[in-house]
Amino acid sequence: MRNTAIRYARVTIVKESYESDDCYGRFAPPSSVFFGMHVSNPVPVLGHSPEDKDRLLRQLRAGMHAIPQQVLDSHPQKGSEGRML
């Protein structure tokens, strides 16, 4: 029998957030609400697409810039619902 277990690789905060930035930067639905308010998000954002797309990307990038590099490069412990401890 073949092993089909999924292997989880922990990523740093910066990798996780830049993946979100890249994903949202490519995201172009005709009209939708973008929720980035979950406790696991290092930079919470909320808005409507496509009209708020530029503002949301600016907020995400500014929030990332405000987090110290040593934190961005870390693998933080996570608690309930992915909240960073």
PDB file of C-alpha atoms in Angstrom:
ATOM      1  CA  MET A   1       0.000   0.000   0.000  1.00  0.00           C
ATOM      2  CA  ARG A   2       1.321   3.422  -0.952  1.00  0.00           C
ATOM      3  CA  ASN A   3       1.787   6.028   1.781  1.00  0.00           C
ATOM      4  CA  THR A   4      -0.606   8.879   0.954  1.00  0.00           C
ATOM      5  CA  ALA A   5      -0.059  10.904   4.126  1.00  0.00           C
ATOM      6  CA  ILE A   6       0.218  14.622   3.574  1.00  0.00           C
ATOM      7  CA  ARG A   7       3.361  16.166   4.965  1.00  0.00           C
ATOM      8  CA  TYR A   8       2.922  19.595   6.527  1.00  0.00           C
ATOM      9  CA  ALA A   9       5.832  21.990   6.274  1.00  0.00           C
ATOM     10  CA  ARG A  10       5.808  24.940   8.635  1.00  0.00           C
ATOM     11  CA  VAL A  11       6.401  28.225   6.880  1.00  0.00           C
ATOM     12  CA  THR A  12       7.625  31.516   8.243  1.00  0.00           C
ATOM     13  CA  ILE A  13       5.294  34.464   8.727  1.00  0.00           C
ATOM     14  CA  VAL A  14       6.936  36.281   5.825  1.00  0.00           C
ATOM     15  CA  LYS A  15       6.479  33.361   3.425  1.00  0.00           C
ATOM     16  CA  GLU A  16       2.850  32.924   4.465  1.00  0.00           C
ATOM     17  CA  SER A  17       2.106  36.634   4.080  1.00  0.00           C
ATOM     18  CA  TYR A  18       3.903  37.066   0.762  1.00  0.00           C
ATOM     19  CA  GLU A  19       1.947  34.116  -0.574  1.00  0.00           C
ATOM     20  CA  SER A  20      -1.232  35.964   0.482  1.00  0.00           C
ATOM     21  CA  ASP A  21      -0.003  39.134  -1.246  1.00  0.00           C
ATOM     22  CA  ASP A  22       0.819  37.223  -4.425  1.00  0.00           C
ATOM     23  CA  CYS A  23      -2.494  35.380  -4.360  1.00  0.00           C
ATOM     24  CA  TYR A  24      -4.542  38.540  -3.820  1.00  0.00           C
ATOM     25  CA  GLY A  25      -2.480  40.427  -6.404  1.00  0.00           C
ATOM     26  CA  ARG A  26      -3.562  37.850  -9.011  1.00  0.00           C
ATOM     27  CA  PHE A  27      -7.132  37.658  -7.717  1.00  0.00           C
ATOM     28  CA  ALA A  28      -9.587  39.538  -9.939  1.00  0.00           C
ATOM     29  CA  PRO A  29     -13.212  38.488  -9.417  1.00  0.00           C
ATOM     30  CA  PRO A  30     -15.884  40.812 -10.797  1.00  0.00           C
ATOM     31  CA  SER A  31     -17.258  41.742  -7.352  1.00  0.00           C
ATOM     32  CA  SER A  32     -16.575  40.199  -3.976  1.00  0.00           C
ATOM     33  CA  VAL A  33     -15.762  40.897  -0.336  1.00  0.00           C
ATOM     34  CA  PHE A  34     -12.195  40.120   0.741  1.00  0.00           C
ATOM     35  CA  PHE A  35     -11.888  39.014   4.380  1.00  0.00           C
ATOM     36  CA  GLY A  36      -8.413  38.832   5.830  1.00  0.00           C
ATOM     37  CA  MET A  37      -9.579  39.323   9.404  1.00  0.00           C
ATOM     38  CA  HIS A  38      -8.956  35.844  10.851  1.00  0.00           C
ATOM     39  CA  VAL A  39      -6.877  35.713  14.056  1.00  0.00           C
ATOM     40  CA  SER A  40      -4.170  33.796  12.186  1.00  0.00           C
ATOM     41  CA  ASN A  41      -3.486  36.700   9.795  1.00  0.00           C
ATOM     42  CA  PRO A  42      -0.458  38.772  10.853  1.00  0.00           C
ATOM     43  CA  VAL A  43      -1.899  41.783   8.975  1.00  0.00           C
ATOM     44  CA  PRO A  44      -5.704  41.985   9.055  1.00  0.00           C
ATOM     45  CA  VAL A  45      -7.376  43.531   5.988  1.00  0.00           C
ATOM     46  CA  LEU A  46     -10.975  43.864   4.836  1.00  0.00           C
ATOM     47  CA  GLY A  47     -12.475  45.329   1.679  1.00  0.00           C
ATOM     48  CA  HIS A  48     -14.317  44.840  -1.583  1.00  0.00           C
ATOM     49  CA  SER A  49     -12.779  43.665  -4.805  1.00  0.00           C
ATOM     50  CA  PRO A  50     -12.015  45.059  -7.283  1.00  0.00           C
ATOM     51  CA  GLU A  51     -12.531  48.642  -6.019  1.00  0.00           C
ATOM     52  CA  ASP A  52     -10.418  48.207  -2.838  1.00  0.00           C
ATOM     53  CA  LYS A  53      -7.729  45.980  -4.339  1.00  0.00           C
ATOM     54  CA  ASP A  54      -4.975  48.624  -4.455  1.00  0.00           C
ATOM     55  CA  ARG A  55      -5.752  49.813  -0.903  1.00  0.00           C
ATOM     56  CA  LEU A  56      -5.804  46.243   0.423  1.00  0.00           C
ATOM     57  CA  LEU A  57      -2.435  45.464  -1.161  1.00  0.00           C
ATOM     58  CA  ARG A  58      -0.976  48.723   0.253  1.00  0.00           C
ATOM     59  CA  GLN A  59      -2.301  47.849   3.730  1.00  0.00           C
ATOM     60  CA  LEU A  60      -0.927  44.326   3.537  1.00  0.00           C
ATOM     61  CA  ARG A  61       2.510  45.508   2.392  1.00  0.00           C
ATOM     62  CA  ALA A  62       2.659  48.356   4.954  1.00  0.00           C
ATOM     63  CA  GLY A  63       1.662  45.956   7.723  1.00  0.00           C
ATOM     64  CA  MET A  64       4.359  43.510   6.668  1.00  0.00           C
ATOM     65  CA  HIS A  65       6.923  46.317   6.571  1.00  0.00           C
ATOM     66  CA  ALA A  66       6.029  47.256  10.176  1.00  0.00           C
ATOM     67  CA  ILE A  67       6.765  43.742  11.510  1.00  0.00           C
ATOM     68  CA  PRO A  68      10.433  43.254  12.537  1.00  0.00           C
ATOM     69  CA  GLN A  69      12.386  40.963  10.215  1.00  0.00           C
ATOM     70  CA  GLN A  70      13.264  38.529  13.023  1.00  0.00           C
ATOM     71  CA  VAL A  71       9.533  38.028  13.625  1.00  0.00           C
ATOM     72  CA  LEU A  72       8.828  37.628   9.906  1.00  0.00           C
ATOM     73  CA  ASP A  73      11.509  34.951   9.685  1.00  0.00           C
ATOM     74  CA  SER A  74      10.180  33.068  12.719  1.00  0.00           C
ATOM     75  CA  HIS A  75       8.036  29.973  13.106  1.00  0.00           C
ATOM     76  CA  PRO A  76       5.733  31.218  15.885  1.00  0.00           C
ATOM     77  CA  GLN A  77       3.768  28.918  18.108  1.00  0.00           C
ATOM     78  CA  LYS A  78       0.099  29.002  17.258  1.00  0.00           C
ATOM     79  CA  GLY A  79      -2.817  28.631  19.596  1.00  0.00           C
ATOM     80  CA  SER A  80      -6.547  28.479  19.149  1.00  0.00           C
ATOM     81  CA  GLU A  81      -7.668  28.874  15.517  1.00  0.00           C
ATOM     82  CA  GLY A  82      -4.108  29.574  14.391  1.00  0.00           C
ATOM     83  CA  ARG A  83      -3.626  32.693  16.533  1.00  0.00           C
ATOM     84  CA  MET A  84       0.065  33.509  16.842  1.00  0.00           C
ATOM     85  CA  LEU A  85       1.257  33.349  20.445  1.00  0.00           C
TER      86      LEU A  85
END
